[in-house]
Amino acid sequence: MNEVRVGVFVCHCGMNIGGFLDVPGLAKYALSLPNVVFAKDNQYTCSDAGLTEIKSAIAENKLNRVVVASCTPRTHEPLFRSTCRDAGLNPYLFQFVNIRDQCSWVHMQERERATEKAKTLIRMGVARAVLLEPLEEIEVEVNPCALVIGGGIAGMTCALSLANRGFEVKLVEKEDRLGGTLNSLYKLYPTHEEASRLVQAKTKEIEKNSKIEVLTSSEVEDVKGFIGNYNVTVRQGEKERLFNAGVIIVAIGATTLKPVGMYGYDGENVVTQMELERMLKKGRLNATTVVMIQCVGSRNEKRAYCSKVC
């Protein structure tokens, strides 16, 4: 097995990273890590000069792994992979470490602690880079049919988007009609549009689109195959349907937590917001005083996240 030789490039990203982290110190730290034979900090690693430096370092130091600690892989990972490829290194022997979005931007007031966190992120990135194996890209045929599971607003919008691009779509919904959660809502924020009108409009669009086949009262029973060619079994009542799909999109939505045993919840005088919505729709809210209790069932030990539905 060839010796693993890692090169680490730490980016200042102007002041985005350099203004809040000790970037030269991070490069010095990286050089102390196992298997790292080259480390350097750059003002802008993504610049022409920075990319040329990566290529030169790969050749001069016989690097077979490259780690870049900089901004976000969403925008820059393809660039650095192609740079490695141009230098003769398999692009999948590259590891990205995001010390901007995940460190400097969220710890602007804590330079020392943020720098220590960045060291940890870089150490993790290097450890992962050591374990990387070269990969080869292959092309596979993709069945131009998409399966969308879930007929709520997300699934309906997705199906229309795909169909309008010329792809055949199978839209599977377990209920007897499309709409999902929208069928339980009255008006939508912030437009105050009636949810039922939106469902009707989307349903009509789907019905008019010859590329979309809707399977209501249906559930996916089995999926076999691989990306580009799935064999799907759908049960619709007593019938079983078989078809092929190149991609599967899961848009099944979520269910409302019933806070049984909390705050005197009874579904009548203490209700969830979904139940309040139905009361408003029917015009039967007789209360003269209303109290809203936020974050019920979330932001606790069991569910530490925010539900984002208030």
Tab-separated table of C-alpha atoms in Angstrom:
chain	number	residue	atom	x	y	z
A	1	MET	CA	0.000	0.000	0.000
A	2	ASN	CA	1.365	3.429	-0.983
A	3	GLU	CA	2.195	5.923	1.748
A	4	VAL	CA	-0.684	8.331	2.367
A	5	ARG	CA	0.530	11.892	1.790
A	6	VAL	CA	-1.991	14.586	2.665
A	7	GLY	CA	-1.833	18.235	1.672
A	8	VAL	CA	-3.965	20.759	3.575
A	9	PHE	CA	-4.899	24.207	2.261
A	10	VAL	CA	-6.529	26.623	4.706
A	11	CYS	CA	-8.295	29.618	3.166
A	12	HIS	CA	-8.637	33.121	4.650
A	13	CYS	CA	-11.606	33.754	2.306
A	14	GLY	CA	-10.758	37.428	2.683
A	15	MET	CA	-12.129	38.442	6.072
A	16	ASN	CA	-14.912	35.830	6.062
A	17	ILE	CA	-12.618	33.309	7.733
A	18	GLY	CA	-9.380	35.224	8.303
A	19	GLY	CA	-11.184	37.946	10.228
A	20	PHE	CA	-12.415	35.526	12.882
A	21	LEU	CA	-9.981	32.575	12.954
A	22	ASP	CA	-6.214	32.244	13.307
A	23	VAL	CA	-5.733	30.878	9.794
A	24	PRO	CA	-1.894	30.703	9.816
A	25	GLY	CA	-2.173	28.888	13.150
A	26	LEU	CA	-4.616	26.411	11.611
A	27	ALA	CA	-2.201	25.650	8.772
A	28	LYS	CA	0.608	25.131	11.280
A	29	TYR	CA	-1.639	22.824	13.311
A	30	ALA	CA	-2.625	20.841	10.215
A	31	LEU	CA	1.031	20.131	9.486
A	32	SER	CA	1.313	18.396	12.864
A	33	LEU	CA	-1.411	15.867	12.034
A	34	PRO	CA	-0.602	12.274	11.035
A	35	ASN	CA	-0.024	11.755	7.298
A	36	VAL	CA	0.037	15.506	6.547
A	37	VAL	CA	3.219	16.370	4.612
A	38	PHE	CA	2.221	19.807	3.342
A	39	ALA	CA	0.047	22.599	4.749
A	40	LYS	CA	-0.407	26.218	3.742
A	41	ASP	CA	-2.792	29.112	4.194
A	42	ASN	CA	-4.054	31.142	1.217
A	43	GLN	CA	-5.949	34.393	0.919
A	44	TYR	CA	-8.290	32.903	-1.680
A	45	THR	CA	-7.711	29.218	-2.366
A	46	CYS	CA	-10.334	29.291	-5.136
A	47	SER	CA	-8.473	31.986	-7.110
A	48	ASP	CA	-6.374	31.110	-10.162
A	49	ALA	CA	-3.247	31.529	-8.059
A	50	GLY	CA	-4.663	29.320	-5.310
A	51	LEU	CA	-5.644	26.562	-7.728
A	52	THR	CA	-2.223	26.703	-9.395
A	53	GLU	CA	-0.649	26.327	-5.969
A	54	ILE	CA	-2.707	23.187	-5.283
A	55	LYS	CA	-1.579	21.653	-8.576
A	56	SER	CA	2.059	22.514	-7.887
A	57	ALA	CA	1.904	21.131	-4.347
A	58	ILE	CA	0.425	17.847	-5.588
A	59	ALA	CA	3.297	17.425	-8.041
A	60	GLU	CA	6.158	18.690	-5.872
A	61	ASN	CA	5.129	16.925	-2.658
A	62	LYS	CA	3.697	13.797	-4.269
A	63	LEU	CA	0.373	14.362	-2.534
A	64	ASN	CA	-2.222	11.613	-2.889
A	65	ARG	CA	-4.852	13.244	-0.686
A	66	VAL	CA	-5.937	16.898	-0.654
A	67	VAL	CA	-7.915	18.699	2.052
A	68	VAL	CA	-9.215	22.240	1.582
A	69	ALA	CA	-10.549	24.064	4.641
A	70	SER	CA	-12.531	27.026	3.383
A	71	CYS	CA	-16.122	27.997	2.607
A	72	THR	CA	-18.909	25.726	1.370
A	73	PRO	CA	-18.764	22.560	-0.735
A	74	ARG	CA	-22.089	23.534	-2.290
A	75	THR	CA	-20.334	26.048	-4.534
A	76	HIS	CA	-16.645	25.121	-4.503
A	77	GLU	CA	-16.267	21.349	-4.193
A	78	PRO	CA	-16.570	20.730	-7.972
A	79	LEU	CA	-13.875	23.350	-8.593
A	80	PHE	CA	-11.373	21.735	-6.228
A	81	ARG	CA	-12.161	18.234	-7.471
A	82	SER	CA	-11.490	19.286	-11.058
A	83	THR	CA	-8.244	20.936	-9.937
A	84	CYS	CA	-7.111	17.642	-8.416
A	85	ARG	CA	-8.092	15.862	-11.629
A	86	ASP	CA	-6.064	18.351	-13.700
A	87	ALA	CA	-3.051	17.616	-11.493
A	88	GLY	CA	-3.384	13.882	-12.128
A	89	LEU	CA	-5.016	13.018	-8.792
A	90	ASN	CA	-8.279	11.108	-8.622
A	91	PRO	CA	-10.883	13.788	-7.741
A	92	TYR	CA	-12.428	11.551	-5.090
A	93	LEU	CA	-9.219	11.689	-3.061
A	94	PHE	CA	-10.248	15.229	-2.126
A	95	GLN	CA	-11.909	16.223	1.153
A	96	PHE	CA	-13.693	19.527	1.853
A	97	VAL	CA	-13.834	21.083	5.335
A	98	ASN	CA	-16.300	23.943	5.810
A	99	ILE	CA	-14.744	26.285	8.384
A	100	ARG	CA	-16.724	29.309	7.220
A	101	ASP	CA	-20.414	28.360	7.448
A	102	GLN	CA	-19.805	25.883	10.269
A	103	CYS	CA	-17.285	27.889	12.268
A	104	SER	CA	-16.221	31.481	11.550
A	105	TRP	CA	-19.684	32.778	10.661
A	106	VAL	CA	-21.331	31.264	13.730
A	107	HIS	CA	-18.586	32.139	16.234
A	108	MET	CA	-17.600	35.662	15.216
A	109	GLN	CA	-17.216	36.825	18.806
A	110	GLU	CA	-15.147	33.851	20.008
A	111	ARG	CA	-11.877	33.859	18.057
A	112	GLU	CA	-9.935	31.466	20.290
A	113	ARG	CA	-12.749	28.955	20.769
A	114	ALA	CA	-13.708	29.173	17.114
A	115	THR	CA	-10.112	28.471	16.116
A	116	GLU	CA	-10.072	25.408	18.363
A	117	LYS	CA	-13.292	24.191	16.760
A	118	ALA	CA	-11.763	24.727	13.312
A	119	LYS	CA	-8.796	22.598	14.380
A	120	THR	CA	-11.206	19.810	15.265
A	121	LEU	CA	-12.984	20.113	11.909
A	122	ILE	CA	-9.668	20.005	10.047
A	123	ARG	CA	-8.479	17.036	12.100
A	124	MET	CA	-11.706	15.214	11.214
A	125	GLY	CA	-11.317	16.114	7.548
A	126	VAL	CA	-7.757	14.824	7.441
A	127	ALA	CA	-8.756	11.592	9.192
A	128	ARG	CA	-11.472	11.037	6.602
A	129	ALA	CA	-9.156	11.907	3.729
A	130	VAL	CA	-6.735	9.185	4.824
A	131	LEU	CA	-9.511	6.608	4.382
A	132	LEU	CA	-10.666	7.800	0.959
A	133	GLU	CA	-10.405	5.428	-1.983
A	134	PRO	CA	-10.173	6.449	-5.649
A	135	LEU	CA	-13.471	6.184	-7.504
A	136	GLU	CA	-14.271	6.072	-11.183
A	137	GLU	CA	-17.358	7.716	-12.636
A	138	ILE	CA	-19.654	5.557	-14.730
A	139	GLU	CA	-22.734	6.308	-16.771
A	140	VAL	CA	-25.942	4.335	-16.357
A	141	GLU	CA	-29.143	4.526	-18.324
A	142	VAL	CA	-31.935	6.274	-16.444
A	143	ASN	CA	-35.571	5.379	-16.941
A	144	PRO	CA	-37.247	8.724	-17.799
A	145	CYS	CA	-40.131	8.066	-15.395
A	146	ALA	CA	-40.340	9.438	-11.861
A	147	LEU	CA	-42.256	8.043	-8.906
A	148	VAL	CA	-43.507	10.697	-6.492
A	149	ILE	CA	-44.782	9.313	-3.192
A	150	GLY	CA	-47.194	11.709	-1.516
A	151	GLY	CA	-49.946	13.801	-3.059
A	152	GLY	CA	-49.732	16.841	-0.818
A	153	ILE	CA	-48.659	20.272	-2.035
A	154	ALA	CA	-44.987	19.212	-2.147
A	155	GLY	CA	-45.703	16.068	-4.161
A	156	MET	CA	-48.128	17.849	-6.487
A	157	THR	CA	-45.687	20.669	-7.179
A	158	CYS	CA	-42.872	18.194	-7.735
A	159	ALA	CA	-44.955	16.114	-10.145
A	160	LEU	CA	-45.920	19.176	-12.171
A	161	SER	CA	-42.347	20.439	-12.276
A	162	LEU	CA	-41.095	17.113	-13.637
A	163	ALA	CA	-43.970	16.676	-16.078
A	164	ASN	CA	-43.514	20.189	-17.446
A	165	ARG	CA	-39.947	19.191	-18.260
A	166	GLY	CA	-41.177	16.273	-20.313
A	167	PHE	CA	-40.838	13.413	-17.830
A	168	GLU	CA	-43.494	10.808	-17.138
A	169	VAL	CA	-44.643	10.848	-13.503
A	170	LYS	CA	-46.479	8.359	-11.295
A	171	LEU	CA	-48.012	10.254	-8.359
A	172	VAL	CA	-48.973	7.921	-5.510
A	173	GLU	CA	-51.262	9.093	-2.694
A	174	LYS	CA	-52.615	6.819	0.047
A	175	GLU	CA	-55.778	8.901	0.600
A	176	ASP	CA	-58.662	9.034	-1.877
A	177	ARG	CA	-57.824	12.554	-3.048
A	178	LEU	CA	-54.841	14.831	-3.546
A	179	GLY	CA	-54.035	17.715	-1.228
A	180	GLY	CA	-52.613	16.127	1.900
A	181	THR	CA	-52.479	18.493	4.864
A	182	LEU	CA	-53.927	21.323	2.781
A	183	ASN	CA	-57.277	19.541	2.918
A	184	SER	CA	-57.322	20.211	6.668
A	185	LEU	CA	-56.379	23.881	6.434
A	186	TYR	CA	-58.526	26.961	5.964
A	187	LYS	CA	-56.340	29.872	4.859
A	188	LEU	CA	-52.648	30.064	4.068
A	189	TYR	CA	-50.069	32.485	5.410
A	190	PRO	CA	-49.083	35.106	4.280
A	191	THR	CA	-51.474	35.446	1.311
A	192	HIS	CA	-54.621	34.345	3.189
A	193	GLU	CA	-55.536	32.309	0.132
A	194	GLU	CA	-58.020	29.548	0.859
A	195	ALA	CA	-56.210	26.218	0.979
A	196	SER	CA	-59.060	24.485	-0.839
A	197	ARG	CA	-58.664	26.796	-3.841
A	198	LEU	CA	-54.966	26.027	-4.086
A	199	VAL	CA	-55.683	22.288	-3.949
A	200	GLN	CA	-58.343	22.617	-6.652
A	201	ALA	CA	-56.045	24.631	-8.906
A	202	LYS	CA	-53.146	22.195	-8.550
A	203	THR	CA	-55.428	19.193	-9.011
A	204	LYS	CA	-56.805	20.642	-12.257
A	205	GLU	CA	-53.276	21.266	-13.521
A	206	ILE	CA	-52.360	17.666	-12.792
A	207	GLU	CA	-55.517	16.270	-14.397
A	208	LYS	CA	-54.793	18.216	-17.586
A	209	ASN	CA	-51.186	17.042	-17.770
A	210	SER	CA	-50.925	13.882	-19.852
A	211	LYS	CA	-47.495	13.112	-18.404
A	212	ILE	CA	-48.871	12.535	-14.891
A	213	GLU	CA	-50.712	9.411	-13.765
A	214	VAL	CA	-52.375	9.781	-10.368
A	215	LEU	CA	-52.846	6.720	-8.174
A	216	THR	CA	-55.026	7.612	-5.181
A	217	SER	CA	-55.943	5.154	-2.412
A	218	SER	CA	-52.589	3.574	-3.189
A	219	GLU	CA	-49.448	2.648	-1.292
A	220	VAL	CA	-45.983	1.562	-2.365
A	221	GLU	CA	-45.493	-2.041	-1.270
A	222	ASP	CA	-42.063	-2.861	-2.621
A	223	VAL	CA	-39.092	-1.220	-4.315
A	224	LYS	CA	-36.224	-3.078	-5.939
A	225	GLY	CA	-33.407	-2.032	-8.232
A	226	PHE	CA	-31.006	0.889	-8.167
A	227	ILE	CA	-30.676	4.557	-9.099
A	228	GLY	CA	-31.883	4.967	-12.646
A	229	ASN	CA	-33.896	1.753	-12.742
A	230	TYR	CA	-36.262	0.886	-9.907
A	231	ASN	CA	-38.932	-1.813	-10.021
A	232	VAL	CA	-41.881	-0.552	-8.005
A	233	THR	CA	-44.930	-2.413	-6.707
A	234	VAL	CA	-47.956	-0.281	-5.815
A	235	ARG	CA	-51.134	-1.634	-4.246
A	236	GLN	CA	-54.348	0.155	-5.195
A	237	GLY	CA	-57.204	-1.464	-3.328
A	238	GLU	CA	-57.264	-5.100	-4.413
A	239	LYS	CA	-55.126	-4.405	-7.461
A	240	GLU	CA	-51.357	-4.585	-7.662
A	241	ARG	CA	-49.525	-2.329	-10.114
A	242	LEU	CA	-45.961	-2.876	-11.328
A	243	PHE	CA	-43.911	-0.251	-13.126
A	244	ASN	CA	-40.355	1.046	-13.563
A	245	ALA	CA	-39.008	4.403	-12.433
A	246	GLY	CA	-35.651	6.098	-12.767
A	247	VAL	CA	-36.001	8.205	-9.625
A	248	ILE	CA	-38.145	8.098	-6.495
A	249	ILE	CA	-39.106	11.268	-4.645
A	250	VAL	CA	-40.544	10.880	-1.150
A	251	ALA	CA	-42.894	13.751	-0.275
A	252	ILE	CA	-45.016	12.157	2.422
A	253	GLY	CA	-45.221	15.189	4.690
A	254	ALA	CA	-45.688	14.954	8.439
A	255	THR	CA	-48.342	14.445	11.085
A	256	THR	CA	-49.386	16.768	13.885
A	257	LEU	CA	-48.314	15.824	17.391
A	258	LYS	CA	-51.267	15.141	19.669
A	259	PRO	CA	-50.095	16.532	23.043
A	260	VAL	CA	-52.000	13.985	25.123
A	261	GLY	CA	-51.358	14.527	28.831
A	262	MET	CA	-49.913	18.001	28.325
A	263	TYR	CA	-51.462	21.342	29.338
A	264	GLY	CA	-54.886	19.772	29.796
A	265	TYR	CA	-55.209	18.892	26.124
A	266	ASP	CA	-58.672	17.483	25.388
A	267	GLY	CA	-59.325	18.368	21.730
A	268	GLU	CA	-62.188	20.673	22.726
A	269	ASN	CA	-61.119	23.580	24.935
A	270	VAL	CA	-57.401	22.869	24.658
A	271	VAL	CA	-56.607	22.140	21.027
A	272	THR	CA	-53.767	21.912	18.539
A	273	GLN	CA	-53.364	24.581	15.887
A	274	MET	CA	-54.636	22.161	13.253
A	275	GLU	CA	-57.793	21.615	15.300
A	276	LEU	CA	-58.120	25.381	15.754
A	277	GLU	CA	-57.867	25.722	11.979
A	278	ARG	CA	-60.820	23.378	11.510
A	279	MET	CA	-62.856	25.305	14.101
A	280	LEU	CA	-62.178	28.572	12.278
A	281	LYS	CA	-63.118	26.978	8.969
A	282	LYS	CA	-66.454	25.821	10.418
A	283	GLY	CA	-66.989	29.169	12.177
A	284	ARG	CA	-67.574	27.587	15.584
A	285	LEU	CA	-64.947	29.278	17.792
A	286	ASN	CA	-66.963	30.534	20.760
A	287	ALA	CA	-64.101	31.501	23.064
A	288	THR	CA	-63.767	35.112	24.209
A	289	THR	CA	-60.149	34.674	25.307
A	290	VAL	CA	-57.461	32.702	23.482
A	291	VAL	CA	-54.053	31.693	24.860
A	292	MET	CA	-51.348	30.335	22.535
A	293	ILE	CA	-48.790	27.955	24.072
A	294	GLN	CA	-45.797	27.725	21.755
A	295	CYS	CA	-43.301	24.895	21.193
A	296	VAL	CA	-45.489	22.188	22.740
A	297	GLY	CA	-43.790	18.845	22.238
A	298	SER	CA	-40.559	20.341	20.912
A	299	ARG	CA	-37.480	22.086	22.301
A	300	ASN	CA	-37.271	19.510	25.069
A	301	GLU	CA	-35.048	16.513	25.824
A	302	LYS	CA	-37.010	14.200	23.527
A	303	ARG	CA	-37.291	16.661	20.627
A	304	ALA	CA	-34.653	19.356	20.925
A	305	TYR	CA	-35.473	20.958	17.571
A	306	CYS	CA	-37.850	23.823	16.820
A	307	SER	CA	-40.939	22.700	14.905
A	308	LYS	CA	-40.988	25.974	12.883
A	309	VAL	CA	-44.794	25.837	12.997
A	310	CYS	CA	-46.115	28.406	15.437
